[in-house]
């Protein structure tokens, strides 16, 4: 029973930056690994970034070097810093949480999901 709420989405020009936040309601936030996914219109939900309980991180090749996932367990919040944004980054971005072991890069590995935040990058 975990509630996840994304915020920080918006409209930016190509090359710009945004930081998404995902606030979790659970008291055991530090027990969860966290991920970010995104879904463009008519497309499947794609993996973006992962951060483990020990802060190990893993990124999709399409965002590596541009995006950074981080977490602040004291604030029950995970972040996605997005730099050098491209029009193809336009999507609804979803925060997700998992109690499972391993590096999670697919949606079925996550147990809880936020409602999504729209990110639009203009060319």
Backbone as JSON Lines, residues from 0, in Angstrom:
{"i":0,"aa":"X","n":[0.83,-1.18,0.0],"ca":[0.0,0.0,0.0],"c":[0.88,1.25,0.0]}
{"i":1,"aa":"X","n":[1.39,1.57,-1.17],"ca":[2.28,2.71,-1.34],"c":[1.66,3.66,-2.36]}
{"i":2,"aa":"X","n":[1.63,4.91,-2.01],"ca":[1.15,5.95,-2.91],"c":[2.35,6.72,-3.46]}
{"i":3,"aa":"X","n":[2.39,6.88,-4.77],"ca":[3.45,7.61,-5.44],"c":[2.85,8.76,-6.22]}
{"i":4,"aa":"X","n":[3.41,9.94,-6.07],"ca":[2.9,11.13,-6.74],"c":[4.05,11.84,-7.42]}
{"i":5,"aa":"X","n":[3.97,11.92,-8.74],"ca":[4.99,12.63,-9.52],"c":[4.66,14.11,-9.6]}
{"i":6,"aa":"X","n":[5.7,14.91,-9.73],"ca":[5.55,16.33,-9.95],"c":[6.78,16.85,-10.69]}
{"i":7,"aa":"X","n":[6.67,18.05,-11.23],"ca":[7.8,18.68,-11.87],"c":[7.8,18.62,-13.38]}
{"i":8,"aa":"X","n":[6.78,18.03,-13.97],"ca":[6.7,17.99,-15.41],"c":[6.37,19.35,-15.98]}
{"i":9,"aa":"X","n":[6.45,19.44,-17.29],"ca":[6.15,20.7,-17.95],"c":[6.65,20.73,-19.37]}
{"i":10,"aa":"X","n":[6.67,21.93,-19.91],"ca":[7.09,22.17,-21.29],"c":[8.44,22.87,-21.29]}
{"i":11,"aa":"X","n":[9.38,22.31,-22.03],"ca":[10.71,22.9,-22.17],"c":[11.15,22.81,-23.62]}
{"i":12,"aa":"X","n":[12.08,23.68,-23.99],"ca":[12.67,23.62,-25.31],"c":[13.78,22.58,-25.35]}
{"i":13,"aa":"X","n":[14.04,22.06,-26.53],"ca":[15.14,21.12,-26.7],"c":[16.42,21.71,-26.14]}
{"i":14,"aa":"X","n":[17.16,20.88,-25.42],"ca":[18.38,21.32,-24.77],"c":[18.18,21.78,-23.35]}
{"i":15,"aa":"X","n":[16.95,21.95,-22.95],"ca":[16.64,22.4,-21.61],"c":[16.65,21.28,-20.6]}
{"i":16,"aa":"X","n":[16.27,21.63,-19.37],"ca":[16.31,20.69,-18.26],"c":[15.02,20.73,-17.46]}
{"i":17,"aa":"X","n":[14.71,19.61,-16.85],"ca":[13.61,19.49,-15.91],"c":[14.03,18.52,-14.82]}
{"i":18,"aa":"X","n":[13.47,18.69,-13.64],"ca":[13.65,17.71,-12.58],"c":[12.3,17.22,-12.13]}
{"i":19,"aa":"X","n":[12.09,15.93,-12.28],"ca":[10.88,15.3,-11.8],"c":[11.08,14.81,-10.37]}
{"i":20,"aa":"X","n":[10.04,14.9,-9.59],"ca":[10.05,14.37,-8.24],"c":[8.95,13.34,-8.09]}
{"i":21,"aa":"X","n":[9.19,12.36,-7.26],"ca":[8.2,11.34,-6.95],"c":[8.17,11.17,-5.45]}
{"i":22,"aa":"X","n":[7.08,11.59,-4.84],"ca":[6.93,11.51,-3.4],"c":[6.15,10.25,-3.04]}
{"i":23,"aa":"X","n":[6.68,9.49,-2.1],"ca":[6.07,8.25,-1.66],"c":[5.48,8.41,-0.27]}
{"i":24,"aa":"X","n":[4.34,7.79,-0.06],"ca":[3.66,7.89,1.23],"c":[4.09,6.84,2.23]}
{"i":25,"aa":"X","n":[4.7,5.77,1.78],"ca":[5.05,4.67,2.66],"c":[6.12,5.02,3.68]}
{"i":26,"aa":"X","n":[6.03,4.35,4.83],"ca":[7.02,4.55,5.88],"c":[8.27,3.71,5.68]}
{"i":27,"aa":"X","n":[8.24,2.82,4.7],"ca":[9.37,1.95,4.4],"c":[9.96,2.27,3.04]}
{"i":28,"aa":"X","n":[10.02,3.54,2.71],"ca":[10.52,3.96,1.42],"c":[11.91,3.41,1.14]}
{"i":29,"aa":"X","n":[12.77,3.4,2.15],"ca":[14.13,2.95,1.96],"c":[14.23,1.47,1.6]}
{"i":30,"aa":"X","n":[13.16,0.72,1.81],"ca":[13.14,-0.7,1.48],"c":[12.84,-0.96,0.01]}
{"i":31,"aa":"X","n":[12.45,0.07,-0.71],"ca":[12.06,-0.07,-2.11],"c":[13.17,0.37,-3.04]}
{"i":32,"aa":"X","n":[13.33,-0.4,-4.11],"ca":[14.06,0.14,-5.24],"c":[13.06,0.92,-6.08]}
{"i":33,"aa":"X","n":[13.55,1.9,-6.81],"ca":[12.68,2.82,-7.52],"c":[13.09,2.92,-8.98]}
{"i":34,"aa":"X","n":[12.11,3.18,-9.8],"ca":[12.38,3.33,-11.21],"c":[11.55,4.43,-11.84]}
{"i":35,"aa":"X","n":[12.03,4.91,-12.96],"ca":[11.29,5.83,-13.8],"c":[11.05,5.17,-15.15]}
{"i":36,"aa":"X","n":[9.84,5.28,-15.63],"ca":[9.45,4.83,-16.95],"c":[8.8,5.99,-17.69]}
{"i":37,"aa":"X","n":[8.68,5.85,-18.99],"ca":[7.99,6.86,-19.76],"c":[7.19,6.21,-20.87]}
{"i":38,"aa":"X","n":[6.13,6.89,-21.25],"ca":[5.25,6.37,-22.28],"c":[4.81,7.51,-23.19]}
{"i":39,"aa":"X","n":[5.2,7.42,-24.44],"ca":[4.78,8.38,-25.44],"c":[3.45,7.93,-26.04]}
{"i":40,"aa":"X","n":[2.7,8.84,-26.64],"ca":[1.41,8.46,-27.23],"c":[1.55,7.33,-28.23]}
{"i":41,"aa":"X","n":[0.75,6.31,-28.06],"ca":[0.76,5.17,-28.97],"c":[1.93,4.22,-28.8]}
{"i":42,"aa":"X","n":[2.76,4.44,-27.79],"ca":[3.94,3.61,-27.56],"c":[3.81,2.84,-26.26]}
{"i":43,"aa":"X","n":[4.66,1.83,-26.12],"ca":[4.71,1.07,-24.88],"c":[5.44,1.87,-23.81]}
{"i":44,"aa":"X","n":[5.22,1.45,-22.58],"ca":[5.9,2.09,-21.47],"c":[7.35,1.6,-21.42]}
{"i":45,"aa":"X","n":[8.29,2.52,-21.54],"ca":[9.7,2.17,-21.63],"c":[10.45,2.51,-20.36]}
{"i":46,"aa":"X","n":[11.41,1.67,-20.05],"ca":[12.3,1.9,-18.91],"c":[13.17,3.12,-19.16]}
{"i":47,"aa":"X","n":[13.38,3.9,-18.11],"ca":[14.24,5.08,-18.19],"c":[15.42,4.97,-17.24]}
{"i":48,"aa":"X","n":[15.14,4.76,-15.96],"ca":[16.2,4.75,-14.97],"c":[15.78,3.95,-13.75]}
{"i":49,"aa":"X","n":[16.78,3.44,-13.04],"ca":[16.57,2.61,-11.87],"c":[17.54,3.02,-10.78]}
{"i":50,"aa":"X","n":[17.08,2.96,-9.55],"ca":[17.97,3.16,-8.41],"c":[17.6,2.16,-7.33]}
{"i":51,"aa":"X","n":[18.61,1.47,-6.83],"ca":[18.4,0.43,-5.83],"c":[18.34,1.02,-4.44]}
{"i":52,"aa":"X","n":[18.08,0.16,-3.47],"ca":[18.08,0.58,-2.07],"c":[19.44,1.08,-1.63]}
{"i":53,"aa":"X","n":[20.49,0.55,-2.24],"ca":[21.85,0.98,-1.94],"c":[22.34,2.08,-2.87]}
{"i":54,"aa":"X","n":[21.45,2.62,-3.69],"ca":[21.72,3.73,-4.6],"c":[22.57,3.34,-5.81]}
{"i":55,"aa":"X","n":[22.61,2.07,-6.1],"ca":[23.11,1.65,-7.4],"c":[22.14,2.14,-8.47]}
{"i":56,"aa":"X","n":[22.66,2.65,-9.57],"ca":[21.81,3.19,-10.62],"c":[22.08,2.51,-11.95]}
{"i":57,"aa":"X","n":[21.05,2.51,-12.76],"ca":[21.13,1.93,-14.09],"c":[20.21,2.73,-15.0]}
{"i":58,"aa":"X","n":[20.66,2.98,-16.22],"ca":[19.92,3.84,-17.13],"c":[19.7,3.18,-18.48]}
{"i":59,"aa":"X","n":[18.6,3.54,-19.11],"ca":[18.42,3.19,-20.5],"c":[19.47,3.9,-21.34]}
{"i":60,"aa":"X","n":[19.91,3.24,-22.38],"ca":[20.96,3.82,-23.21],"c":[20.54,5.16,-23.81]}
{"i":61,"aa":"X","n":[19.25,5.33,-24.05],"ca":[18.76,6.54,-24.67],"c":[18.88,7.78,-23.78]}
{"i":62,"aa":"X","n":[19.03,7.57,-22.48],"ca":[19.11,8.7,-21.56],"c":[20.42,8.75,-20.8]}
{"i":63,"aa":"X","n":[21.26,7.74,-20.94],"ca":[22.51,7.7,-20.19],"c":[23.37,8.91,-20.53]}
{"i":64,"aa":"X","n":[23.88,9.55,-19.5],"ca":[24.68,10.74,-19.67],"c":[23.88,12.02,-19.67]}
{"i":65,"aa":"X","n":[22.57,11.92,-19.79],"ca":[21.7,13.09,-19.78],"c":[20.79,13.13,-18.56]}
{"i":66,"aa":"X","n":[20.33,11.97,-18.11],"ca":[19.42,11.88,-16.98],"c":[20.15,11.33,-15.77]}
{"i":67,"aa":"X","n":[19.72,11.75,-14.59],"ca":[20.27,11.25,-13.35],"c":[19.13,10.93,-12.39]}
{"i":68,"aa":"X","n":[19.11,9.7,-11.9],"ca":[18.14,9.32,-10.89],"c":[18.8,9.39,-9.53]}
{"i":69,"aa":"X","n":[18.07,9.87,-8.55],"ca":[18.59,9.95,-7.2],"c":[17.43,9.76,-6.22]}
{"i":70,"aa":"X","n":[17.77,9.57,-4.96],"ca":[16.73,9.41,-3.95],"c":[17.15,10.07,-2.66]}
{"i":71,"aa":"X","n":[16.16,10.57,-1.95],"ca":[16.35,11.15,-0.64],"c":[15.42,10.4,0.29]}
{"i":72,"aa":"X","n":[15.96,9.42,0.99],"ca":[15.12,8.57,1.83],"c":[14.49,9.34,2.98]}
{"i":73,"aa":"X","n":[15.16,10.37,3.46],"ca":[14.6,11.17,4.54],"c":[13.35,11.9,4.09]}
{"i":74,"aa":"X","n":[13.25,12.19,2.8],"ca":[12.08,12.87,2.26],"c":[11.13,11.93,1.53]}
{"i":75,"aa":"X","n":[11.44,10.65,1.53],"ca":[10.63,9.66,0.82],"c":[10.41,10.07,-0.63]}
{"i":76,"aa":"X","n":[11.47,10.51,-1.27],"ca":[11.36,11.07,-2.61],"c":[12.46,10.54,-3.52]}
{"i":77,"aa":"X","n":[12.08,10.23,-4.74],"ca":[13.03,9.9,-5.78],"c":[12.94,10.99,-6.85]}
{"i":78,"aa":"X","n":[14.07,11.3,-7.46],"ca":[14.14,12.37,-8.44],"c":[14.65,11.84,-9.77]}
{"i":79,"aa":"X","n":[14.29,12.54,-10.82],"ca":[14.87,12.31,-12.12],"c":[15.27,13.66,-12.69]}
{"i":80,"aa":"X","n":[16.56,13.92,-12.68],"ca":[17.08,15.13,-13.28],"c":[17.3,14.87,-14.76]}
{"i":81,"aa":"X","n":[16.66,15.66,-15.59],"ca":[16.71,15.47,-17.03],"c":[17.38,16.68,-17.66]}
{"i":82,"aa":"X","n":[18.53,16.47,-18.25],"ca":[19.27,17.52,-18.93],"c":[19.37,17.23,-20.42]}
{"i":83,"aa":"X","n":[19.72,18.25,-21.17],"ca":[19.87,18.11,-22.62],"c":[18.68,17.41,-23.25]}
{"i":84,"aa":"X","n":[17.51,17.87,-22.89],"ca":[16.28,17.21,-23.33],"c":[16.11,17.31,-24.84]}
{"i":85,"aa":"X","n":[15.56,16.25,-25.39],"ca":[15.3,16.14,-26.81],"c":[13.8,15.98,-27.05]}
{"i":86,"aa":"X","n":[13.32,16.35,-28.23],"ca":[11.89,16.16,-28.51],"c":[11.44,14.71,-28.3]}
{"i":87,"aa":"X","n":[12.3,13.75,-28.58],"ca":[11.93,12.36,-28.39],"c":[11.81,11.95,-26.93]}
{"i":88,"aa":"X","n":[12.19,12.83,-26.02],"ca":[11.96,12.59,-24.6],"c":[10.52,12.91,-24.18]}
{"i":89,"aa":"X","n":[9.77,13.51,-25.07],"ca":[8.38,13.85,-24.76],"c":[7.59,12.6,-24.43]}
{"i":90,"aa":"X","n":[6.97,12.59,-23.27],"ca":[6.23,11.42,-22.81],"c":[5.6,11.73,-21.46]}
{"i":91,"aa":"X","n":[4.75,10.82,-21.02],"ca":[4.31,10.83,-19.64],"c":[5.31,10.0,-18.85]}
{"i":92,"aa":"X","n":[5.85,10.57,-17.81],"ca":[6.85,9.9,-17.0],"c":[6.22,9.35,-15.74]}
{"i":93,"aa":"X","n":[6.5,8.08,-15.46],"ca":[5.92,7.39,-14.33],"c":[7.0,6.96,-13.34]}
{"i":94,"aa":"X","n":[6.73,7.19,-12.09],"ca":[7.54,6.69,-11.0],"c":[7.0,5.35,-10.55]}
{"i":95,"aa":"X","n":[7.88,4.43,-10.19],"ca":[7.45,3.11,-9.75],"c":[8.34,2.61,-8.63]}
{"i":96,"aa":"X","n":[7.79,1.72,-7.81],"ca":[8.5,1.17,-6.67],"c":[8.43,-0.35,-6.69]}
{"i":97,"aa":"X","n":[9.51,-0.98,-6.22],"ca":[9.58,-2.43,-6.18],"c":[10.26,-2.9,-4.9]}
{"i":98,"aa":"X","n":[9.74,-3.99,-4.34],"ca":[10.36,-4.63,-3.19],"c":[11.23,-5.82,-3.58]}
{"i":99,"aa":"X","n":[11.37,-6.07,-4.85],"ca":[12.05,-7.26,-5.32],"c":[13.54,-7.06,-5.44]}
{"i":100,"aa":"X","n":[14.26,-8.18,-5.45],"ca":[15.7,-8.15,-5.62],"c":[16.05,-8.04,-7.09]}
{"i":101,"aa":"X","n":[17.24,-7.51,-7.35],"ca":[17.74,-7.42,-8.7],"c":[17.56,-6.03,-9.29]}
{"i":102,"aa":"X","n":[18.15,-5.84,-10.45],"ca":[18.03,-4.6,-11.19],"c":[16.77,-4.68,-12.05]}
{"i":103,"aa":"X","n":[15.87,-3.74,-11.86],"ca":[14.56,-3.82,-12.49],"c":[14.46,-2.86,-13.66]}
{"i":104,"aa":"X","n":[14.3,-3.44,-14.84],"ca":[14.21,-2.65,-16.06],"c":[12.92,-2.89,-16.83]}
{"i":105,"aa":"X","n":[12.01,-3.66,-16.27],"ca":[10.74,-3.92,-16.93],"c":[9.6,-3.61,-15.99]}
{"i":106,"aa":"X","n":[8.49,-3.17,-16.54],"ca":[7.35,-2.75,-15.75],"c":[6.79,-3.83,-14.82]}
{"i":107,"aa":"X","n":[6.71,-5.11,-15.25],"ca":[6.16,-6.12,-14.34],"c":[6.95,-6.32,-13.06]}
{"i":108,"aa":"X","n":[8.17,-5.85,-13.0],"ca":[8.98,-5.99,-11.81],"c":[8.64,-4.97,-10.73]}
{"i":109,"aa":"X","n":[7.78,-4.04,-11.04],"ca":[7.41,-2.98,-10.11],"c":[6.02,-3.22,-9.55]}
{"i":110,"aa":"X","n":[5.86,-2.88,-8.29],"ca":[4.63,-3.18,-7.56],"c":[3.69,-1.99,-7.44]}
{"i":111,"aa":"X","n":[4.24,-0.79,-7.44],"ca":[3.44,0.42,-7.26],"c":[3.84,1.45,-8.29]}
{"i":112,"aa":"X","n":[2.85,2.22,-8.73],"ca":[3.04,3.21,-9.78],"c":[2.39,4.53,-9.42]}
{"i":113,"aa":"X","n":[3.03,5.6,-9.85],"ca":[2.42,6.91,-9.74],"c":[1.48,7.17,-10.89]}
{"i":114,"aa":"X","n":[0.86,8.33,-10.88],"ca":[-0.15,8.67,-11.88],"c":[0.46,9.23,-13.17]}
{"i":115,"aa":"X","n":[1.71,9.6,-13.13],"ca":[2.39,10.11,-14.3],"c":[2.49,11.62,-14.32]}
{"i":116,"aa":"X","n":[3.53,12.1,-14.96],"ca":[3.75,13.53,-15.15],"c":[4.13,13.78,-16.61]}
{"i":117,"aa":"X","n":[3.46,14.73,-17.22],"ca":[3.71,15.03,-18.63],"c":[4.97,15.85,-18.79]}
{"i":118,"aa":"X","n":[5.84,15.4,-19.68],"ca":[7.02,16.15,-20.07],"c":[6.94,16.36,-21.57]}
{"i":119,"aa":"X","n":[6.97,17.61,-21.99],"ca":[6.92,17.94,-23.4],"c":[8.14,18.76,-23.77]}
{"i":120,"aa":"X","n":[8.86,18.3,-24.77],"ca":[10.07,18.98,-25.23],"c":[9.83,19.47,-26.64]}
{"i":121,"aa":"X","n":[9.87,20.76,-26.83],"ca":[9.63,21.35,-28.13],"c":[10.93,21.45,-28.92]}
{"i":122,"aa":"X","n":[10.82,21.34,-30.23],"ca":[11.97,21.41,-31.11],"c":[12.22,22.81,-31.6]}
